[in-house]
mmCIF file of C-alpha atoms in Angstrom:
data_model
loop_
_atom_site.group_PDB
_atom_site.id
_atom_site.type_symbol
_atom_site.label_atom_id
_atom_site.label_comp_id
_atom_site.label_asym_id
_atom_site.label_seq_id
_atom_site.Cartn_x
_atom_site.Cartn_y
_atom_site.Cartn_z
ATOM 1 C CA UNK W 1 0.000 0.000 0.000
ATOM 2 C CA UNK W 2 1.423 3.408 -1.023
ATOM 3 C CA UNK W 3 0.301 6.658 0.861
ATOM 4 C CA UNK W 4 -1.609 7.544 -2.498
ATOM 5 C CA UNK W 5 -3.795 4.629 -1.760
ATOM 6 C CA UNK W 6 -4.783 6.164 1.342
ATOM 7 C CA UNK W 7 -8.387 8.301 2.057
ATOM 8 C CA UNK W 8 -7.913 12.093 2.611
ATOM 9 C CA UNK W 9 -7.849 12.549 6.077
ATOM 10 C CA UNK W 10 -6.299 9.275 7.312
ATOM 11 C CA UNK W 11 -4.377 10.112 10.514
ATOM 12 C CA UNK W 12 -0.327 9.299 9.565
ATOM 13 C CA UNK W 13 2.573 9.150 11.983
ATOM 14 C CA UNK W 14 4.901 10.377 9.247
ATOM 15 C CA UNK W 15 5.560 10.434 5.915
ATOM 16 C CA UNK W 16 9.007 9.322 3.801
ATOM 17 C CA UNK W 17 11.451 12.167 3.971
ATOM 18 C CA UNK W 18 10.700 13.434 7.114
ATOM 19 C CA UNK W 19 13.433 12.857 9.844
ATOM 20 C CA UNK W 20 12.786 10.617 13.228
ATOM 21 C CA UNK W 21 12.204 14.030 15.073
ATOM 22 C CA UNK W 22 9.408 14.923 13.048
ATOM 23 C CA UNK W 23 7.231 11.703 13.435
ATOM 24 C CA UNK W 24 4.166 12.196 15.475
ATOM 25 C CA UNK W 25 4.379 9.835 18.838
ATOM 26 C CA UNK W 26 3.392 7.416 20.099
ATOM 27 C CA UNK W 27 4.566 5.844 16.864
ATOM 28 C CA UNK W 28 5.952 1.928 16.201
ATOM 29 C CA UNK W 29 9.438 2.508 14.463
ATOM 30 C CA UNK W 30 11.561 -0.369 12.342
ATOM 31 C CA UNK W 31 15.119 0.491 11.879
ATOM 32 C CA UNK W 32 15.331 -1.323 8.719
ATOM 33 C CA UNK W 33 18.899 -1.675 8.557
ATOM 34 C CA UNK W 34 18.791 -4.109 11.755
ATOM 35 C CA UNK W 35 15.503 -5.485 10.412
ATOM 36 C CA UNK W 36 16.794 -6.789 6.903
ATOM 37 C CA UNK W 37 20.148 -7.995 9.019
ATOM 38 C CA UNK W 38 17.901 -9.864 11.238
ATOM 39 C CA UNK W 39 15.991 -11.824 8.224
ATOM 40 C CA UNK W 40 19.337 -12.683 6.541
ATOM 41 C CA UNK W 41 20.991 -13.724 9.943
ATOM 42 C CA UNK W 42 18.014 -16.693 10.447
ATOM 43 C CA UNK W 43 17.979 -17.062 6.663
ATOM 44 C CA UNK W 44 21.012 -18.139 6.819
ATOM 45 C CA UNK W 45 21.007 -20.158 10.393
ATOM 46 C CA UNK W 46 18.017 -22.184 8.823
ATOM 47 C CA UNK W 47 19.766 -22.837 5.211
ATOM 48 C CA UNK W 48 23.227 -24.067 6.807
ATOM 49 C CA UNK W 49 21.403 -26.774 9.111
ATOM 50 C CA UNK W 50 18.588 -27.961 6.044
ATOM 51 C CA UNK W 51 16.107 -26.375 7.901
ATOM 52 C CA UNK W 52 12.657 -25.302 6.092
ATOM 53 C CA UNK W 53 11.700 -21.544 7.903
ATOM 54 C CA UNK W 54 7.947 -20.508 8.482
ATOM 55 C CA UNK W 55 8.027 -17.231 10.280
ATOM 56 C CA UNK W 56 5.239 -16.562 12.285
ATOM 57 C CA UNK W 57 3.330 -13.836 11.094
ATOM 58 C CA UNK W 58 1.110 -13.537 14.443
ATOM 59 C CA UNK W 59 4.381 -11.645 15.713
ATOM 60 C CA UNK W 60 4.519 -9.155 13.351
ATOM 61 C CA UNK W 61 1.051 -8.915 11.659
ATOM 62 C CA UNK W 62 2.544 -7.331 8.271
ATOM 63 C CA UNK W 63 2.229 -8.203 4.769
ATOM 64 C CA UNK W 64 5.571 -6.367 4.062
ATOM 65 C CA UNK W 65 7.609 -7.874 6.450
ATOM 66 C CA UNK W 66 6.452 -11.592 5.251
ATOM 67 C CA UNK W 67 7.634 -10.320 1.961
ATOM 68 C CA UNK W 68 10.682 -9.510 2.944
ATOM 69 C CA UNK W 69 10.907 -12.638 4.929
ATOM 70 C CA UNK W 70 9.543 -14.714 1.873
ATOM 71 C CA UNK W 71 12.510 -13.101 -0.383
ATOM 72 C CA UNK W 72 14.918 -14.034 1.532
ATOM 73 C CA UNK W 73 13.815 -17.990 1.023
ATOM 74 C CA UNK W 74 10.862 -18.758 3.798
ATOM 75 C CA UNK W 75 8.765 -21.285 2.334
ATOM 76 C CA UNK W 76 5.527 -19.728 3.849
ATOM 77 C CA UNK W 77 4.232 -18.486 7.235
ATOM 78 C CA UNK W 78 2.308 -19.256 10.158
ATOM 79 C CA UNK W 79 -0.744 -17.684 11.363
ATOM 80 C CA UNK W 80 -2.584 -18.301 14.552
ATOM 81 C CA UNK W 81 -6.281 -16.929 13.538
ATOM 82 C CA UNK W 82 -8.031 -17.491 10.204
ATOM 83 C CA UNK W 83 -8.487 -13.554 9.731
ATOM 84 C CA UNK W 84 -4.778 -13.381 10.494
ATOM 85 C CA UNK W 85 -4.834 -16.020 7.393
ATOM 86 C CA UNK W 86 -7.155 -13.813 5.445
ATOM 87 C CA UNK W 87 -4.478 -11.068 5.675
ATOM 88 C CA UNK W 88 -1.243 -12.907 4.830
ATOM 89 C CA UNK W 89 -3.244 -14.267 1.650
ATOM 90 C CA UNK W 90 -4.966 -11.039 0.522
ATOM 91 C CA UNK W 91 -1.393 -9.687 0.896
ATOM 92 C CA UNK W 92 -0.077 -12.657 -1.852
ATOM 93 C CA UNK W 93 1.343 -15.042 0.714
ATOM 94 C CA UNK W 94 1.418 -18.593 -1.220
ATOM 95 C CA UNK W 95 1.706 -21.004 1.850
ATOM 96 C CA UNK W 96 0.053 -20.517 5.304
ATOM 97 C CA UNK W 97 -0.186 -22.884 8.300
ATOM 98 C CA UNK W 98 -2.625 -22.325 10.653
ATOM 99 C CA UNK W 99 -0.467 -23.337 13.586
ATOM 100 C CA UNK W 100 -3.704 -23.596 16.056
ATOM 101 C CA UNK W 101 -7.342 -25.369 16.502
ATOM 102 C CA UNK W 102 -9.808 -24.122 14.080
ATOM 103 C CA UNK W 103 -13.306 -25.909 15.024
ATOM 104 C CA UNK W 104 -15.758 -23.447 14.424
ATOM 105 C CA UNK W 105 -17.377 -24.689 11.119
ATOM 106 C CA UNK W 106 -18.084 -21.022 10.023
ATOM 107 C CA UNK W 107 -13.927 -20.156 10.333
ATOM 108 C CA UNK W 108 -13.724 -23.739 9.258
ATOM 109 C CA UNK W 109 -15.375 -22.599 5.772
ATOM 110 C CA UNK W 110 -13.618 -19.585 5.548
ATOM 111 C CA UNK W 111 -10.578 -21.150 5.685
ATOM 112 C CA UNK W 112 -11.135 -23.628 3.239
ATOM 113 C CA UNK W 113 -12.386 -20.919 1.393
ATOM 114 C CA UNK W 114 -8.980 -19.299 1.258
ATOM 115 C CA UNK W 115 -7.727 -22.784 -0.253
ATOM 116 C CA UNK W 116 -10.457 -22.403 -3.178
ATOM 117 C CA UNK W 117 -8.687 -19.324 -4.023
ATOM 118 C CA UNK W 118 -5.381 -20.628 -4.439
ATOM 119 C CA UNK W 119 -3.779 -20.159 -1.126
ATOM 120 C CA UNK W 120 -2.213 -23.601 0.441
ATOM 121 C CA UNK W 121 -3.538 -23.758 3.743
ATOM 122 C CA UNK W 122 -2.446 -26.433 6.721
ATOM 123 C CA UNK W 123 -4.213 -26.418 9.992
ATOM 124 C CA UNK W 124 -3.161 -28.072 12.741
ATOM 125 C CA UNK W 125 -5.237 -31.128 14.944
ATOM 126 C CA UNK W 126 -5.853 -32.587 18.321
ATOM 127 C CA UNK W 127 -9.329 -34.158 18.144
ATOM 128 C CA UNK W 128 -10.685 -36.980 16.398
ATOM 129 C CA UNK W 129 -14.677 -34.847 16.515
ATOM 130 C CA UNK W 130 -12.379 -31.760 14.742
ATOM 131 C CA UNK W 131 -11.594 -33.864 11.517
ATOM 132 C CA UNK W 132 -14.944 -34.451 10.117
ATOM 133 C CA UNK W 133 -15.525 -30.798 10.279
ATOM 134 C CA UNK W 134 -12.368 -30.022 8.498
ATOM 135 C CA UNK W 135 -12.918 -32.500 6.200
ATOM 136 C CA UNK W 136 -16.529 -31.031 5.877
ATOM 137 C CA UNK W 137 -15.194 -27.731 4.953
ATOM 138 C CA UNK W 138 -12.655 -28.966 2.231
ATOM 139 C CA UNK W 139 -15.063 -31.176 0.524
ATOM 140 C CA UNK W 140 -17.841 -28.381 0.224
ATOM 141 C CA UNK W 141 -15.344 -26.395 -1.357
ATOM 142 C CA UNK W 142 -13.886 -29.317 -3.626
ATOM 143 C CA UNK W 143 -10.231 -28.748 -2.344
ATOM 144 C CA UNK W 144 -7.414 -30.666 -0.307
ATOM 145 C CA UNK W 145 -6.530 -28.904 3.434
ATOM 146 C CA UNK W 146 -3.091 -30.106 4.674
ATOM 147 C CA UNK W 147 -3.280 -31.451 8.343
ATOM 148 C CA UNK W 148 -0.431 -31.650 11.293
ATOM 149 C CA UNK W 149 -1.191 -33.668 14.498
ATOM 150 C CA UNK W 150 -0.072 -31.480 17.605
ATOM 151 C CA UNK W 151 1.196 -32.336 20.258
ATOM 152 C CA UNK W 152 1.578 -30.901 23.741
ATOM 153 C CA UNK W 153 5.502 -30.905 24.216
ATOM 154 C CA UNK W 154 5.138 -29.288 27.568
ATOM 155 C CA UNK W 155 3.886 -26.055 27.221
ATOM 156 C CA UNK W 156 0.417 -27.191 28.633
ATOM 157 C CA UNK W 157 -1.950 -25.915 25.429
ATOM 158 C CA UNK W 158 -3.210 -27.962 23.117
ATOM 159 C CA UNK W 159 -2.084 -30.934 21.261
ATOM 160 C CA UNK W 160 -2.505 -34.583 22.466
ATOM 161 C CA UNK W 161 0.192 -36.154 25.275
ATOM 162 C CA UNK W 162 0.770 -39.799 24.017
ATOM 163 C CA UNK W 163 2.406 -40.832 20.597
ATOM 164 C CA UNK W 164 -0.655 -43.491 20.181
ATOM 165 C CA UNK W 165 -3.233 -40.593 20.576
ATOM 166 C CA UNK W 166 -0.858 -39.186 17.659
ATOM 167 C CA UNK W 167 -1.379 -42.435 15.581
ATOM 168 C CA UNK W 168 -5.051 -43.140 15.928
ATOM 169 C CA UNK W 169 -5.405 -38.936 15.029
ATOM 170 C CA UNK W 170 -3.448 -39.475 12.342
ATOM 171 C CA UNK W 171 -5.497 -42.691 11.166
ATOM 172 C CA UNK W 172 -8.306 -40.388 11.139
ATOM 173 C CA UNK W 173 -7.137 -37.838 9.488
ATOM 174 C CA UNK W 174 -5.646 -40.109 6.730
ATOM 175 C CA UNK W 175 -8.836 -41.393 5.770
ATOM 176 C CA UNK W 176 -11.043 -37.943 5.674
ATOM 177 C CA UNK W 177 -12.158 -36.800 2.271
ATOM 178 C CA UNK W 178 -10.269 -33.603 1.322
ATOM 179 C CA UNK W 179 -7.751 -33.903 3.949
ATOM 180 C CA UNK W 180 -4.063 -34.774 3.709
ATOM 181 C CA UNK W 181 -2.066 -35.986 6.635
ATOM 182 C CA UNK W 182 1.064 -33.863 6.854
ATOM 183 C CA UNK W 183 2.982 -34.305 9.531
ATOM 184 C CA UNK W 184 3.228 -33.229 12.887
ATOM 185 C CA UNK W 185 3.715 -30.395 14.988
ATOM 186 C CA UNK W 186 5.638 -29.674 18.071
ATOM 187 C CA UNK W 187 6.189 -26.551 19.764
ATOM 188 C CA UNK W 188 7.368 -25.825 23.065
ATOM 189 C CA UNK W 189 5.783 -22.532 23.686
ATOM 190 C CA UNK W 190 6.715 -22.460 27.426
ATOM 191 C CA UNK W 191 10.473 -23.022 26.597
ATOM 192 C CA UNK W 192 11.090 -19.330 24.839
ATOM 193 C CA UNK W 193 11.703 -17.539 27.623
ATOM 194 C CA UNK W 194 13.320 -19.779 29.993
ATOM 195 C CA UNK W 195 16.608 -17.109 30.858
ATOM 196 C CA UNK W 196 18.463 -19.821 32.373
ATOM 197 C CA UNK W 197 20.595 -22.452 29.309
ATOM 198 C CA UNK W 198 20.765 -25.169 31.713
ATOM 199 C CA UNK W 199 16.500 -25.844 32.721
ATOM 200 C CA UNK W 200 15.785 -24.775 29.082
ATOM 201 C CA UNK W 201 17.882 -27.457 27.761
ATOM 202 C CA UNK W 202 16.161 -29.543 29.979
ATOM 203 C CA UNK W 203 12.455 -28.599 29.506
ATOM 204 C CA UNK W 204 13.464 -28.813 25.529
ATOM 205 C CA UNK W 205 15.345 -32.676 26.031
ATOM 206 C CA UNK W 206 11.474 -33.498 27.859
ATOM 207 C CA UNK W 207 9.952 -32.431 24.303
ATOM 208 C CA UNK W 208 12.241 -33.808 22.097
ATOM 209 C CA UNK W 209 11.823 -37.063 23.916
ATOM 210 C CA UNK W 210 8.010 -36.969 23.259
ATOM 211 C CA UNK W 211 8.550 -35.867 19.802
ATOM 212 C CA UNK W 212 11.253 -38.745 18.798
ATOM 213 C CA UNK W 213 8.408 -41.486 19.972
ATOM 214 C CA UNK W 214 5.755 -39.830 18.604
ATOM 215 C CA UNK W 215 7.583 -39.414 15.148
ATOM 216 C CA UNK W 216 8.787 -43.382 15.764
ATOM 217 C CA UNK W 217 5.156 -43.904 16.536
ATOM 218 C CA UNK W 218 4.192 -42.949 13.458
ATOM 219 C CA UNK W 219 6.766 -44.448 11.065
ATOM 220 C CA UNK W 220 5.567 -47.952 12.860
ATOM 221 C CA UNK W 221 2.011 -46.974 12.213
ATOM 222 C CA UNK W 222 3.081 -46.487 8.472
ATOM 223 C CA UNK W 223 2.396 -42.907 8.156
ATOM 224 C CA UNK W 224 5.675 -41.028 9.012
ATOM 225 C CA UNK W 225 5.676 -37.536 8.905
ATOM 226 C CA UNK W 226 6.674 -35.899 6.128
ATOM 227 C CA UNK W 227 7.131 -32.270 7.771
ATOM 228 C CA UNK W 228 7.831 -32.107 11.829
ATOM 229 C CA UNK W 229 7.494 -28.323 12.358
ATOM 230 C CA UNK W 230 8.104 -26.129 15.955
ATOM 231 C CA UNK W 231 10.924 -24.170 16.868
ATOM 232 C CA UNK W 232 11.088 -20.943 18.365
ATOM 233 C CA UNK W 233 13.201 -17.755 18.639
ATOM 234 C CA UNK W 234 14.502 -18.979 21.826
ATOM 235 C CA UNK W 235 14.555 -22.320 21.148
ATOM 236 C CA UNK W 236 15.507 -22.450 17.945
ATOM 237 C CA UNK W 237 18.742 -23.839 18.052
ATOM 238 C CA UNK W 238 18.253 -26.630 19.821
ATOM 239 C CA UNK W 239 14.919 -27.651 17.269
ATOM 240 C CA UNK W 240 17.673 -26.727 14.388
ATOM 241 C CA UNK W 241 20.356 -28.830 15.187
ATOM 242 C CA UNK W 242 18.046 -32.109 15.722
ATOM 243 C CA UNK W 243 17.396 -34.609 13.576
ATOM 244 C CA UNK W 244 13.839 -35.005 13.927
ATOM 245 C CA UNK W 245 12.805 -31.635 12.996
ATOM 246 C CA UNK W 246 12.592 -30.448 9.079
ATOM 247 C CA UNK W 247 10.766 -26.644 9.716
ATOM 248 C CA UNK W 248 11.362 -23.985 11.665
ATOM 249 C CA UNK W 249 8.500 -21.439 13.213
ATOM 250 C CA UNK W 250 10.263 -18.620 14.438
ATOM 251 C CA UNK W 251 8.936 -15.164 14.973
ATOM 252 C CA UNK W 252 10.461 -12.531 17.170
ATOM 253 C CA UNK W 253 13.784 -12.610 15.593
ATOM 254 C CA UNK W 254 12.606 -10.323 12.710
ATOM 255 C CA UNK W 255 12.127 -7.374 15.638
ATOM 256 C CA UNK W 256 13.494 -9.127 19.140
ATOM 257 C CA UNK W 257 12.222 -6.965 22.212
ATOM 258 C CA UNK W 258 13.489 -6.453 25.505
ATOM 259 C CA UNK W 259 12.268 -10.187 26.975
ATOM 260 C CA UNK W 260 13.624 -12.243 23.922
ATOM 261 C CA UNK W 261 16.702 -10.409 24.321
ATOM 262 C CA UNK W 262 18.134 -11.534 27.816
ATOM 263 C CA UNK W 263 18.038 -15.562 26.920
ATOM 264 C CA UNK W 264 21.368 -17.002 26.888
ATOM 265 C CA UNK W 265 22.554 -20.124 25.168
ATOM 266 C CA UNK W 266 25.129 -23.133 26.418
ATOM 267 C CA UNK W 267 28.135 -20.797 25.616
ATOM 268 C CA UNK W 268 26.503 -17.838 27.585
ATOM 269 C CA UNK W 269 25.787 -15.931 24.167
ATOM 270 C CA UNK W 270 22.360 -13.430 24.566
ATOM 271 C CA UNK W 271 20.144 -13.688 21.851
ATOM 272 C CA UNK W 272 20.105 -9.743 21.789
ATOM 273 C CA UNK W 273 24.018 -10.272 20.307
ATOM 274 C CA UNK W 274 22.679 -12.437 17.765
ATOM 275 C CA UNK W 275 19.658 -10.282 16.479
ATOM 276 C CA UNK W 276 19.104 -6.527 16.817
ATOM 277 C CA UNK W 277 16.575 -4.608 18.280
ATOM 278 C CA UNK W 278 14.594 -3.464 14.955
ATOM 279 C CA UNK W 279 11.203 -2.510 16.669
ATOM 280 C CA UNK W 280 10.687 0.514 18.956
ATOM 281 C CA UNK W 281 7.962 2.890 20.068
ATOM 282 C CA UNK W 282 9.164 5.717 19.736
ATOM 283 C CA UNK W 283 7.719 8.314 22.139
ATOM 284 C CA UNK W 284 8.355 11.883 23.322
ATOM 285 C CA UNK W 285 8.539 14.272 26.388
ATOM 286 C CA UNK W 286 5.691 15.903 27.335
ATOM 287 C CA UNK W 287 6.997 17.228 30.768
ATOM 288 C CA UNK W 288 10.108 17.500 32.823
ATOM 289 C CA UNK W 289 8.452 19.337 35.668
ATOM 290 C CA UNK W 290 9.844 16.937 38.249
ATOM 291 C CA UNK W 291 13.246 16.991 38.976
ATOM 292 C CA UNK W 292 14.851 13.494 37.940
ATOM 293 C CA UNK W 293 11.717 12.604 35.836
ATOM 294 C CA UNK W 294 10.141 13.156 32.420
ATOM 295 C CA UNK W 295 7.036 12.072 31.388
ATOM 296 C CA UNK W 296 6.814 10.622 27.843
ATOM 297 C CA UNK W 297 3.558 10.065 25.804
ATOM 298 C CA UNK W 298 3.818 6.343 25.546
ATOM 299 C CA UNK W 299 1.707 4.581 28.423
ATOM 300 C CA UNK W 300 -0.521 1.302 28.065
ATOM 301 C CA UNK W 301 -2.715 2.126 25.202
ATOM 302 C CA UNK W 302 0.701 2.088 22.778
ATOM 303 C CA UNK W 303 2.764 -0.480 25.084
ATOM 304 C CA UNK W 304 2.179 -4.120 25.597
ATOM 305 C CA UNK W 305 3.740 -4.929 29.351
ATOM 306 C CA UNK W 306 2.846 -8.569 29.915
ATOM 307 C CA UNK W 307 6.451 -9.172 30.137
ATOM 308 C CA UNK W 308 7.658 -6.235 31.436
ATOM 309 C CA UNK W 309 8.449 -2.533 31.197
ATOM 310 C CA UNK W 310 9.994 -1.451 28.314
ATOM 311 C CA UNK W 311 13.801 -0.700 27.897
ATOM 312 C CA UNK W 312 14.952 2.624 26.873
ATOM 313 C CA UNK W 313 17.101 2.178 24.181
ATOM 314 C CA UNK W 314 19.138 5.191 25.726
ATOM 315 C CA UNK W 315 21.006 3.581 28.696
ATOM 316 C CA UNK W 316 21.379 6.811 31.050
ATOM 317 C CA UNK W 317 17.385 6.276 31.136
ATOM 318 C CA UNK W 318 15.144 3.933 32.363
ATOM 319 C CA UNK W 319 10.815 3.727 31.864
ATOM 320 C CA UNK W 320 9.627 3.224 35.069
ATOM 321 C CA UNK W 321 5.743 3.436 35.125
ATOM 322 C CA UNK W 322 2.973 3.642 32.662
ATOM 323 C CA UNK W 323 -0.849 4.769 33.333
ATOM 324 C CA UNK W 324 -2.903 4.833 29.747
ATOM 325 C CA UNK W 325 -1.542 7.838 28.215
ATOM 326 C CA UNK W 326 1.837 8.464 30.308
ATOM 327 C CA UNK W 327 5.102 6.841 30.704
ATOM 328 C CA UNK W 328 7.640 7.443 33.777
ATOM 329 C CA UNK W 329 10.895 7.960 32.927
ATOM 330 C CA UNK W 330 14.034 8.329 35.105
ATOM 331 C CA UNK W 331 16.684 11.278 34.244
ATOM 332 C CA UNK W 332 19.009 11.426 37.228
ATOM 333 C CA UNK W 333 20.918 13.880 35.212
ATOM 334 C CA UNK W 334 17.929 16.274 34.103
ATOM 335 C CA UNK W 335 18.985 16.041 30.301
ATOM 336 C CA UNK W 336 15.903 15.956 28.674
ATOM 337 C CA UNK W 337 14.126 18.382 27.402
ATOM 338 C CA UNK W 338 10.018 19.187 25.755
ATOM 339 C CA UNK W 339 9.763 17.233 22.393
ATOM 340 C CA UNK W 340 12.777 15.299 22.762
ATOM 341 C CA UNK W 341 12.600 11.783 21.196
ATOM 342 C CA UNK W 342 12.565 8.695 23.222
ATOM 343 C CA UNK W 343 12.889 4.721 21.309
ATOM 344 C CA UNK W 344 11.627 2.100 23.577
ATOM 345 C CA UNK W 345 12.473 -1.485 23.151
ATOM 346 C CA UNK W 346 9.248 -3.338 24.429
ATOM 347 C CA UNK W 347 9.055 -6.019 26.492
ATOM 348 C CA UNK W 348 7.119 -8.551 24.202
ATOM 349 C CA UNK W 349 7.115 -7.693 20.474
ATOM 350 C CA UNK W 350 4.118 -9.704 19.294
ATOM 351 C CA UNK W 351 0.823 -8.209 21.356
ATOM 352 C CA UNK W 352 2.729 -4.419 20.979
ATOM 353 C CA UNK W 353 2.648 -4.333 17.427
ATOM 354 C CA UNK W 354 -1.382 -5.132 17.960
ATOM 355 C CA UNK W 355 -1.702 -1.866 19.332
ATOM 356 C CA UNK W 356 -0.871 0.312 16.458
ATOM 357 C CA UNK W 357 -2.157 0.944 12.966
ATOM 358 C CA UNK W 358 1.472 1.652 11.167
ATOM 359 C CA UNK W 359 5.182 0.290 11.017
ATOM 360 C CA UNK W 360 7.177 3.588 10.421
ATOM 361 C CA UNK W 361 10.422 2.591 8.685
ATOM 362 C CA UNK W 362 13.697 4.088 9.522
ATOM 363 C CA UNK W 363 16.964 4.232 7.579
ATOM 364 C CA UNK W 364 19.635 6.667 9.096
ATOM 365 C CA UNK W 365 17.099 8.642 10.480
ATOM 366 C CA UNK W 366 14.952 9.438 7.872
ATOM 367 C CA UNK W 367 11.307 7.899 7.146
ATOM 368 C CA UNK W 368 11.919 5.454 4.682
ATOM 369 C CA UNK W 369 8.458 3.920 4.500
ATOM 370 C CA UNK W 370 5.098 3.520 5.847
ATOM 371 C CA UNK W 371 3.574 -0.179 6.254
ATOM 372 C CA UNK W 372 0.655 -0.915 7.295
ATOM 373 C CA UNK W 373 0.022 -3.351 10.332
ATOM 374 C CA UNK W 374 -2.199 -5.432 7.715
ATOM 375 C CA UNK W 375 -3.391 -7.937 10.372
ATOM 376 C CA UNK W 376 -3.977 -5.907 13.255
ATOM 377 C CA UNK W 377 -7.236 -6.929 15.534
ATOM 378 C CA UNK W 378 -7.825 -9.962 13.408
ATOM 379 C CA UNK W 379 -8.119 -12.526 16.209
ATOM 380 C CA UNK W 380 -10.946 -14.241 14.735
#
């Protein structure tokens, strides 16, 4: 979308040309230059260990940035919600998984719908009642949905527990009209954000065991999986360097934020070393009438906090509250002044890029681009 597609009227944060003091705050920033560094880094991570990448799109919401991501060789994406689906596909994304439960037979049809229209679609499964329905869907529509068994590798969601559940869904699924058995999938949700190498390694050896008999469970059963897909930004290299695992689902890398950032691997390397921060709100001061304090115009309604304050990007300072239209900020050495700039580093990337309509892109300083956040809201 260009800004010449937009209606008169259409509240911007900025336009290209104009420099990162001029944007109007609250505003979600890229700085491009980390952002396409980012893409080529796991590009490249994925392609040296064989490994097929599906970003998930649920992190960043964007049609440009899975374009971007698709350039540089990603087979496809993941979505978590069929309007999130409905997005990526309007947007010309070939290949979408569904990497959730769809069971509602209206989504159900709208997904298969999507399919009809030339989009391949996978959905993921964990009950035996949830394949006739899919099945349902394709068959009204006369085309083939791709299916994945999930299973619950630890992170307590959904997915089925035993590797026979696994084969008898799988049976099931085989024999459905309009359906075509996959593989399998296998994400440790729970695992990201384990900080300490030593219990993640741990919690991620517990899923891999569950995955190895499941896939063994399968081969036996005569329907072994052709795609085993899961994998994480903070898991990832672990899922990428085993031998039972052919895709790779990662998401945050693309932006990282301020939780992502502190995980560590065996050899005490933060993942924050490894990708950049590319995504920041980027706020300014609206009062320094406290001594020691400013007050910024970034507070819940642009900030996601589930995981924590944000991080100024600007050492010296540090965000230390937010009410809905405020943010806190500590300035033990009074430097900052009415209208200065602030870039924030969130806490959790994925629900703060919900919050805004546009990704304003940065290169040097200067507004590069405008992107829309094409899937925001769609959590249907």
């Amino acid at each position: 979308m260009t800004l010449d597609d937009l209606e008169l009227g259409y509240d911007i944060p900025a336009r290209p040309g104009m420099m990162e003091a001029e944007i109007l705050t609250p505003a979600l920033v890229l700085d491009l230059d980390v952002l396409e560094r980012n893409l080529a880094t796991m590009a490249a991570e994925a392609k040296a260990h064989g490994m097929r990448l599906r970003p998930h799109g649920k992190m960043h919401k964007s049609v440009d940035v899975a374009r971007l991501q698709m350039a540089r060789g990603a087979v496809g994406l993941c979505a978590q919600k069929v309007s999130e689906a409905e997005a990526f596909a309007r947007g010309g994304i070939p290949d979408i998984l569904v990497s959730n439960q769809v069971t509602d037979p209206a989504k159900l049809d709208r997904l298969a719908g999507l399919a009809a229209k030339g989009t391949r679609i996978s959905v993921c499964v964990d009950d035996m009642q949830n394949v006739s329905a899919i099945s349902a869907a394709a068959t009204t529509h006369g085309i083939e949905l791709h299916c994945l068994v999930e299973i619950d590798s630890g992170a307590g969601r959904c997915g089925v527990t035993e590797p026979q559940e696994a084969v008898a869904l799988a049976r099931v699924i085989e024999g459905a009209q309009g359906l075509r058995l996959e593989g399998l999938q296998s994400y440790q949700g729970a695992a990201q954000h384990i900080a300490d190498p030593a219990q993640q390694a741990e919690t991620l050896a517990r899923a891999e065991d569950l995955t190895a008999r499941t896939v063994a469970a399968l081969a036996d059963a005569g329907l072994p999986p052709e795609v085993v897909t899961g994998g994480g930004t903070g898991s990832y290299r672990t899922e990428s360097a085993s031998p039972l695992f052919t895709e790779l689902q990662c998401g945050s890398y693309a932006f990282m934020d301020a939780d992502y950032g502190r995980i560590e691997d065996h050899k005490g390397q933060r993942l924050d070393q490894r990708f950049g921060y590319a995504l920041f709100v980027l706020a300014s001061v609206i009062s320094v009438a406290k001594p020691g304090q400013a007050v910024c115009d970034a507070g819940l309604k642009s900030l996601a906090v589930d995981s924590g304050l944000p991080r100024c990007a600007d050492d010296d300072l540090s965000y230390l509250g937010a009410s809905d239209e405020h943010g806190q900020i500590a300035d033990p050495a009074n430097r900052l002044r009415l209208n200065d700039r602030l870039r924030l580093i969130p806490g959790h990337c994925d629900p703060n890029v919900n919050l805004h309509d546009w990704f304003v892109g940065l290169r040097g300083g200067v507004v590069e681009c405008l992107w829309p956040v094409s899937a925001r809201g769609k959590s249907l």
